[in-house]
Short mmCIF file of C-alpha atoms in Angstrom, two decimals:
data_model
loop_
_atom_site.label_atom_id
_atom_site.label_comp_id
_atom_site.label_asym_id
_atom_site.label_seq_id
_atom_site.Cartn_x
_atom_site.Cartn_y
_atom_site.Cartn_z
CA MET D 784 -126.55 -55.70 10.02
CA ASN D 785 -128.09 -55.73 6.50
CA VAL D 786 -131.51 -57.69 6.31
CA LEU D 787 -130.75 -60.14 4.47
CA VAL D 788 -127.74 -61.49 6.88
CA LEU D 789 -130.53 -60.65 9.71
CA LEU D 790 -132.94 -62.96 8.50
CA ALA D 791 -130.66 -65.57 7.81
CA VAL D 792 -129.60 -65.29 11.37
CA ILE D 793 -133.29 -65.05 12.64
CA LEU D 794 -133.60 -68.45 10.12
CA PHE D 795 -130.69 -70.34 11.50
CA ILE D 796 -131.26 -69.87 15.08
CA LEU D 797 -135.18 -70.62 14.61
CA MET D 798 -133.96 -74.28 12.56
CA ALA D 799 -131.41 -74.69 15.37
CA LEU D 800 -133.48 -74.51 17.92
CA ILE D 801 -136.21 -76.61 16.45
CA GLY D 802 -134.72 -79.29 14.47
CA GLY D 803 -131.48 -79.37 16.00
CA LYS D 804 -128.66 -81.04 14.75
CA LYS D 805 -130.90 -81.60 11.68
CA GLY D 806 -131.75 -78.13 11.37
CA ILE D 807 -128.45 -77.08 11.21
CA LYS D 808 -127.94 -79.75 8.58
CA SER D 809 -131.05 -78.56 6.57
CA PHE D 810 -129.67 -74.41 6.82
CA ILE D 811 -126.49 -75.49 5.55
CA ALA D 812 -127.77 -77.22 2.75
CA LEU D 813 -129.84 -74.68 1.37
CA PHE D 814 -126.48 -72.39 1.12
CA LEU D 815 -124.65 -75.43 -0.10
CA ASN D 816 -127.42 -75.18 -2.69
CA PHE D 817 -127.44 -72.06 -3.67
CA VAL D 818 -123.90 -72.37 -4.62
CA VAL D 819 -124.70 -75.11 -7.05
CA VAL D 820 -127.39 -73.09 -8.17
CA ILE D 821 -124.39 -70.02 -8.97
CA ILE D 822 -121.78 -72.17 -10.55
CA THR D 823 -124.32 -73.74 -13.13
CA VAL D 824 -126.02 -70.56 -14.56
CA LEU D 825 -122.23 -69.20 -14.43
CA MET D 826 -120.96 -72.39 -16.61
CA MET D 827 -124.13 -71.68 -18.57
CA ASN D 828 -122.80 -68.92 -19.94
CA ASP D 829 -120.06 -70.90 -21.84
CA PRO D 830 -121.71 -70.67 -25.76
CA ASN D 831 -120.07 -74.51 -25.78
CA ALA D 832 -122.06 -75.35 -22.49
CA ASP D 833 -125.22 -77.85 -23.10
CA PRO D 834 -127.80 -75.53 -20.20
CA VAL D 835 -130.02 -78.77 -20.12
CA LEU D 836 -127.36 -81.24 -19.18
CA LEU D 837 -125.92 -78.61 -16.88
CA THR D 838 -129.23 -78.24 -14.82
CA LEU D 839 -129.33 -81.99 -15.03
CA LEU D 840 -126.08 -82.58 -13.35
CA ALA D 841 -126.81 -79.67 -11.03
CA CYS D 842 -130.53 -81.16 -10.16
CA GLY D 843 -128.51 -84.79 -9.50
CA ILE D 844 -126.22 -82.63 -6.80
CA ILE D 845 -129.30 -80.73 -5.20
CA SER D 846 -131.03 -84.07 -4.99
CA ALA D 847 -128.09 -85.76 -3.22
CA ILE D 848 -127.29 -82.63 -1.26
CA SER D 849 -131.03 -82.48 0.55
CA LEU D 850 -131.84 -85.88 0.37
CA PHE D 851 -127.94 -88.11 1.54
CA TYR D 852 -126.34 -84.64 3.62
CA ILE D 853 -129.59 -84.05 5.76
CA ASN D 854 -131.48 -87.67 6.39
CA GLU D 855 -127.96 -89.16 5.69
CA ILE D 856 -127.51 -92.06 3.37
CA ASN D 857 -130.04 -94.90 4.01
CA SER D 858 -133.11 -97.10 2.04
CA LYS D 859 -135.20 -94.46 1.97
CA THR D 860 -133.22 -91.54 0.65
CA LYS D 861 -131.66 -94.22 -1.38
CA MET D 862 -135.45 -94.94 -2.89
CA ALA D 863 -136.41 -91.17 -2.58
CA PHE D 864 -132.94 -90.02 -4.80
CA LEU D 865 -133.90 -92.77 -7.22
CA ALA D 866 -137.99 -91.72 -7.57
CA THR D 867 -136.83 -87.62 -8.23
CA ILE D 868 -134.15 -88.46 -11.27
CA LEU D 869 -136.12 -91.21 -13.17
CA THR D 870 -139.55 -88.63 -12.02
CA THR D 871 -137.11 -85.62 -13.76
CA VAL D 872 -136.24 -87.65 -17.16
CA LEU D 873 -139.42 -89.06 -17.71
CA LEU D 874 -140.46 -84.72 -17.71
CA LEU D 875 -137.64 -83.95 -19.68
CA THR D 876 -138.76 -84.92 -23.10
CA PHE D 877 -142.51 -83.27 -22.15
CA ILE D 878 -140.81 -79.91 -20.68
CA PHE D 879 -138.73 -79.47 -23.74
CA ILE D 880 -142.01 -80.19 -26.37
CA MET D 881 -144.09 -77.86 -24.35
CA THR D 882 -141.38 -75.01 -24.47
CA GLU D 883 -141.14 -75.11 -27.68
CA LYS D 884 -144.62 -74.92 -28.66
CA SER D 885 -145.42 -72.46 -26.33
CA MET D 886 -143.07 -70.25 -27.76
CA ILE D 887 -142.25 -68.91 -23.91
CA GLN D 888 -138.47 -68.72 -24.25
CA GLY D 889 -136.56 -65.09 -24.10
CA PHE D 890 -137.60 -62.16 -23.01
CA SER D 891 -141.27 -60.80 -22.45
CA GLU D 892 -142.93 -58.06 -24.43
CA GLU D 893 -143.40 -55.84 -21.09
CA GLU D 894 -138.87 -56.46 -19.70
CA SER D 895 -137.84 -55.74 -23.57
CA ASP D 896 -137.83 -51.90 -23.28
CA GLY D 897 -135.33 -52.37 -20.52
CA LEU D 898 -133.03 -54.26 -22.36
CA THR D 899 -133.10 -52.16 -25.51
CA ILE D 900 -129.35 -50.94 -25.37
CA PHE D 901 -128.20 -54.51 -24.34
CA SER D 902 -127.47 -57.35 -27.57
CA VAL D 903 -129.74 -60.64 -27.12
CA TYR D 904 -127.61 -62.11 -29.46
CA ILE D 905 -125.82 -64.26 -26.52
CA GLY D 906 -125.02 -67.43 -28.65
CA ILE D 907 -127.48 -69.80 -26.21
CA ASP D 908 -129.94 -71.52 -26.83
CA PHE D 909 -132.73 -69.70 -24.89
CA VAL D 910 -135.35 -73.29 -25.37
CA LYS D 911 -132.71 -74.98 -23.89
CA VAL D 912 -132.56 -72.11 -20.86
CA ALA D 913 -136.47 -71.61 -20.53
CA ALA D 914 -136.68 -75.58 -20.43
CA SER D 915 -133.84 -75.42 -17.77
CA VAL D 916 -135.41 -72.89 -15.80
CA ILE D 917 -138.64 -75.55 -15.56
CA ILE D 918 -136.25 -78.28 -14.59
CA MET D 919 -134.99 -76.50 -11.75
CA SER D 920 -138.32 -74.71 -10.27
CA THR D 921 -139.89 -78.29 -10.28
CA ILE D 922 -136.89 -80.12 -8.57
CA GLY D 923 -137.41 -78.95 -5.06
CA ALA D 924 -141.23 -80.31 -4.73
CA ILE D 925 -140.22 -83.33 -6.66
CA VAL D 926 -136.81 -84.26 -3.52
CA ASP D 927 -140.02 -83.06 -1.24
CA THR D 928 -142.57 -85.10 -1.89
CA ALA D 929 -140.27 -88.16 -2.95
CA ILE D 930 -139.07 -88.06 0.66
CA SER D 931 -142.11 -87.77 2.15
CA ILE D 932 -143.43 -91.12 0.24
CA THR D 933 -140.54 -93.55 1.25
CA SER D 934 -139.68 -92.29 4.65
CA PRO D 935 -143.79 -93.12 5.72
CA MET D 936 -143.49 -95.84 3.43
CA LYS D 937 -140.83 -97.42 5.38
CA GLU D 938 -142.25 -97.03 8.92
CA ILE D 939 -145.73 -99.30 7.29
CA HIS D 940 -143.56 -101.86 6.43
CA GLN D 941 -141.25 -102.37 9.81
CA HIS D 942 -144.37 -102.51 12.03
CA ASN D 943 -146.11 -104.12 9.00
CA PRO D 944 -143.85 -107.01 7.43
CA GLY D 945 -146.37 -108.81 6.43
CA ILE D 946 -147.81 -106.30 4.16
CA SER D 947 -148.01 -107.39 0.53
CA ARG D 948 -146.25 -105.62 -2.35
CA LYS D 949 -149.57 -103.85 -3.59
CA GLU D 950 -150.41 -103.03 -0.30
CA LEU D 951 -147.79 -101.40 0.60
CA PHE D 952 -147.82 -99.67 -3.29
CA MET D 953 -151.41 -98.38 -2.24
CA SER D 954 -150.11 -97.38 1.47
CA GLY D 955 -147.91 -95.11 -0.87
CA ILE D 956 -150.29 -94.09 -3.33
CA ARG D 957 -153.09 -92.66 -0.25
CA ILE D 958 -150.21 -91.39 1.61
CA GLY D 959 -149.17 -89.10 -1.99
CA ARG D 960 -153.15 -88.16 -2.23
CA ASP D 961 -152.82 -86.30 0.71
CA ILE D 962 -149.37 -84.53 -0.24
CA LEU D 963 -150.33 -83.65 -4.01
CA GLY D 964 -153.61 -80.90 -2.92
CA THR D 965 -151.32 -79.17 -0.12
CA SER D 966 -148.24 -79.31 -2.46
CA SER D 967 -150.09 -78.24 -5.58
CA ASN D 968 -151.75 -75.57 -3.37
CA THR D 969 -148.01 -73.99 -2.21
CA LEU D 970 -146.95 -74.19 -5.96
CA PHE D 971 -150.10 -72.59 -6.72
CA PHE D 972 -149.97 -69.54 -4.09
CA ALA D 973 -146.45 -69.21 -4.17
CA PHE D 974 -146.55 -67.91 -7.68
CA PHE D 975 -149.43 -65.00 -6.60
CA GLY D 976 -147.19 -64.30 -3.73
CA GLY D 977 -144.05 -63.72 -5.49
CA TYR D 978 -145.88 -62.01 -8.63
CA MET D 979 -148.50 -59.66 -6.89
CA GLY D 980 -146.57 -57.07 -8.06
CA LEU D 981 -146.93 -58.38 -12.01
CA ILE D 982 -150.81 -59.04 -11.70
CA ILE D 983 -151.07 -55.50 -10.36
CA TRP D 984 -149.04 -53.87 -13.47
CA PHE D 985 -151.33 -56.11 -15.49
CA LYS D 986 -153.99 -53.90 -13.74
CA ASP D 987 -152.54 -50.49 -13.91
CA LEU D 988 -152.10 -51.10 -17.46
CA SER D 989 -155.46 -52.00 -18.14
CA TYR D 990 -154.81 -55.80 -19.61
CA SER D 991 -157.81 -57.89 -20.74
CA LEU D 992 -158.03 -61.06 -18.63
CA GLY D 993 -156.93 -62.56 -22.37
CA GLU D 994 -154.05 -60.58 -22.82
CA ILE D 995 -152.94 -61.54 -19.14
CA ILE D 996 -153.44 -65.34 -20.02
CA ASN D 997 -151.00 -64.58 -23.02
CA SER D 998 -148.48 -62.75 -21.83
CA LYS D 999 -145.06 -64.49 -22.36
CA VAL D 1000 -144.49 -63.52 -18.40
CA PHE D 1001 -147.55 -64.78 -17.14
CA SER D 1002 -147.64 -67.75 -19.33
CA ASP D 1003 -143.89 -68.92 -18.21
CA GLU D 1004 -144.54 -68.88 -14.75
CA MET D 1005 -147.83 -70.36 -14.88
CA ILE D 1006 -146.37 -73.40 -16.93
CA THR D 1007 -143.87 -73.60 -14.45
CA ILE D 1008 -146.25 -73.65 -11.99
CA LEU D 1009 -148.12 -76.89 -13.98
CA THR D 1010 -145.16 -78.83 -14.90
CA ALA D 1011 -144.38 -78.73 -11.18
CA GLY D 1012 -147.99 -79.95 -10.23
CA ILE D 1013 -147.00 -82.76 -13.24
CA GLY D 1014 -143.95 -83.86 -11.24
CA VAL D 1015 -145.38 -84.41 -8.17
CA ALA D 1016 -148.10 -85.90 -9.01
CA VAL D 1017 -146.08 -88.07 -11.38
CA VAL D 1018 -143.45 -88.93 -8.57
CA ILE D 1019 -145.81 -90.68 -6.18
CA PRO D 1020 -146.44 -93.22 -8.38
CA VAL D 1021 -142.78 -93.60 -8.93
CA ALA D 1022 -141.87 -93.20 -5.35
CA SER D 1023 -144.43 -96.09 -4.22
CA GLY D 1024 -143.11 -98.31 -7.15
CA ILE D 1025 -140.20 -98.15 -6.37
CA THR D 1026 -140.38 -98.18 -2.08
CA ALA D 1027 -142.86 -101.23 -1.99
CA TYR D 1028 -140.38 -103.23 -4.62
CA HIS D 1029 -137.10 -102.32 -2.78
CA LEU D 1030 -138.66 -103.45 1.20
CA ILE D 1031 -140.39 -106.61 -0.37
CA ALA D 1032 -137.66 -108.03 -2.42
CA SER D 1033 -135.24 -106.94 0.19
CA GLN D 1034 -137.16 -108.97 2.62
CA LYS D 1035 -137.36 -112.19 1.22
CA LYS D 1036 -133.82 -112.04 0.58
#
C-alpha cells in the first residue's frame, strides 16, 4: 500500500475513533480544502485571472468549510467567519506593501539552477503570486484562533448573562493571550521542521548568518511565518470585539 494512502487511512481511523462524527467531518473538510487549493492554483494559470482575488475567494470557501461544515452554522461560527474575513482584509494592504518592498517574489538564487531550461515569462504577476502564498498560509491559523476565541466567549456569556460588554471583551483578550503564545510557537517550529533540510544545505554551502538571513528562500518563509503571527495577533481583538458586541446586543433585543 502506498505510504500516503496508509497514513491517510490511519489519520481517518484516529479522527473517527477520537472525534466521532465531528472527527469524520474534519477529515472530509481537510480533503475539501485541499481540492479548493488545487483548483485555485490551476485557475491562476490563466493570465487574465487575478491571483489575489482568487486567493481571497478560496480563503472564504476554506473558512466556510472549516467553520460551518465542521461546527455547523451558529452564532459562534458566524462571528468567527466574520472576524476571519475582516482580519484578512486588514492584512491585505500590509501584505502587498511588504511583498513588493522585500522583493521576495519569484524564484530564489538556490532554485535558479534547476530552472535554467524553462522560461519564466509566464504572464503572471509574481508579486501577486507571492502575496497570495502569504494570504493562503495565514488563513488556517487565523480561522483556528477566531473559533478558539468566539466559542469560549459564548460559553462565558451563557453562564454569566449579566456580564458587561467590556468585561466580556476583556475575557476574550485574556483567552487570546494564552492562544497567542502557543500559536506563534506552532508556526515558528513548523517552519524549522519543514525546512530542516534547507538549513543543513545552507551549512554545507558555508553560508554566513548574514547570507542566510538575506537569502530569498529563507526570507520568504520567515516573512510568511511572521505575517501569520501578525494575523493571529490581530484576529484576537477583532474576534473579541465582534463577539462581545453581538452577544450583548442580541441579549438586549
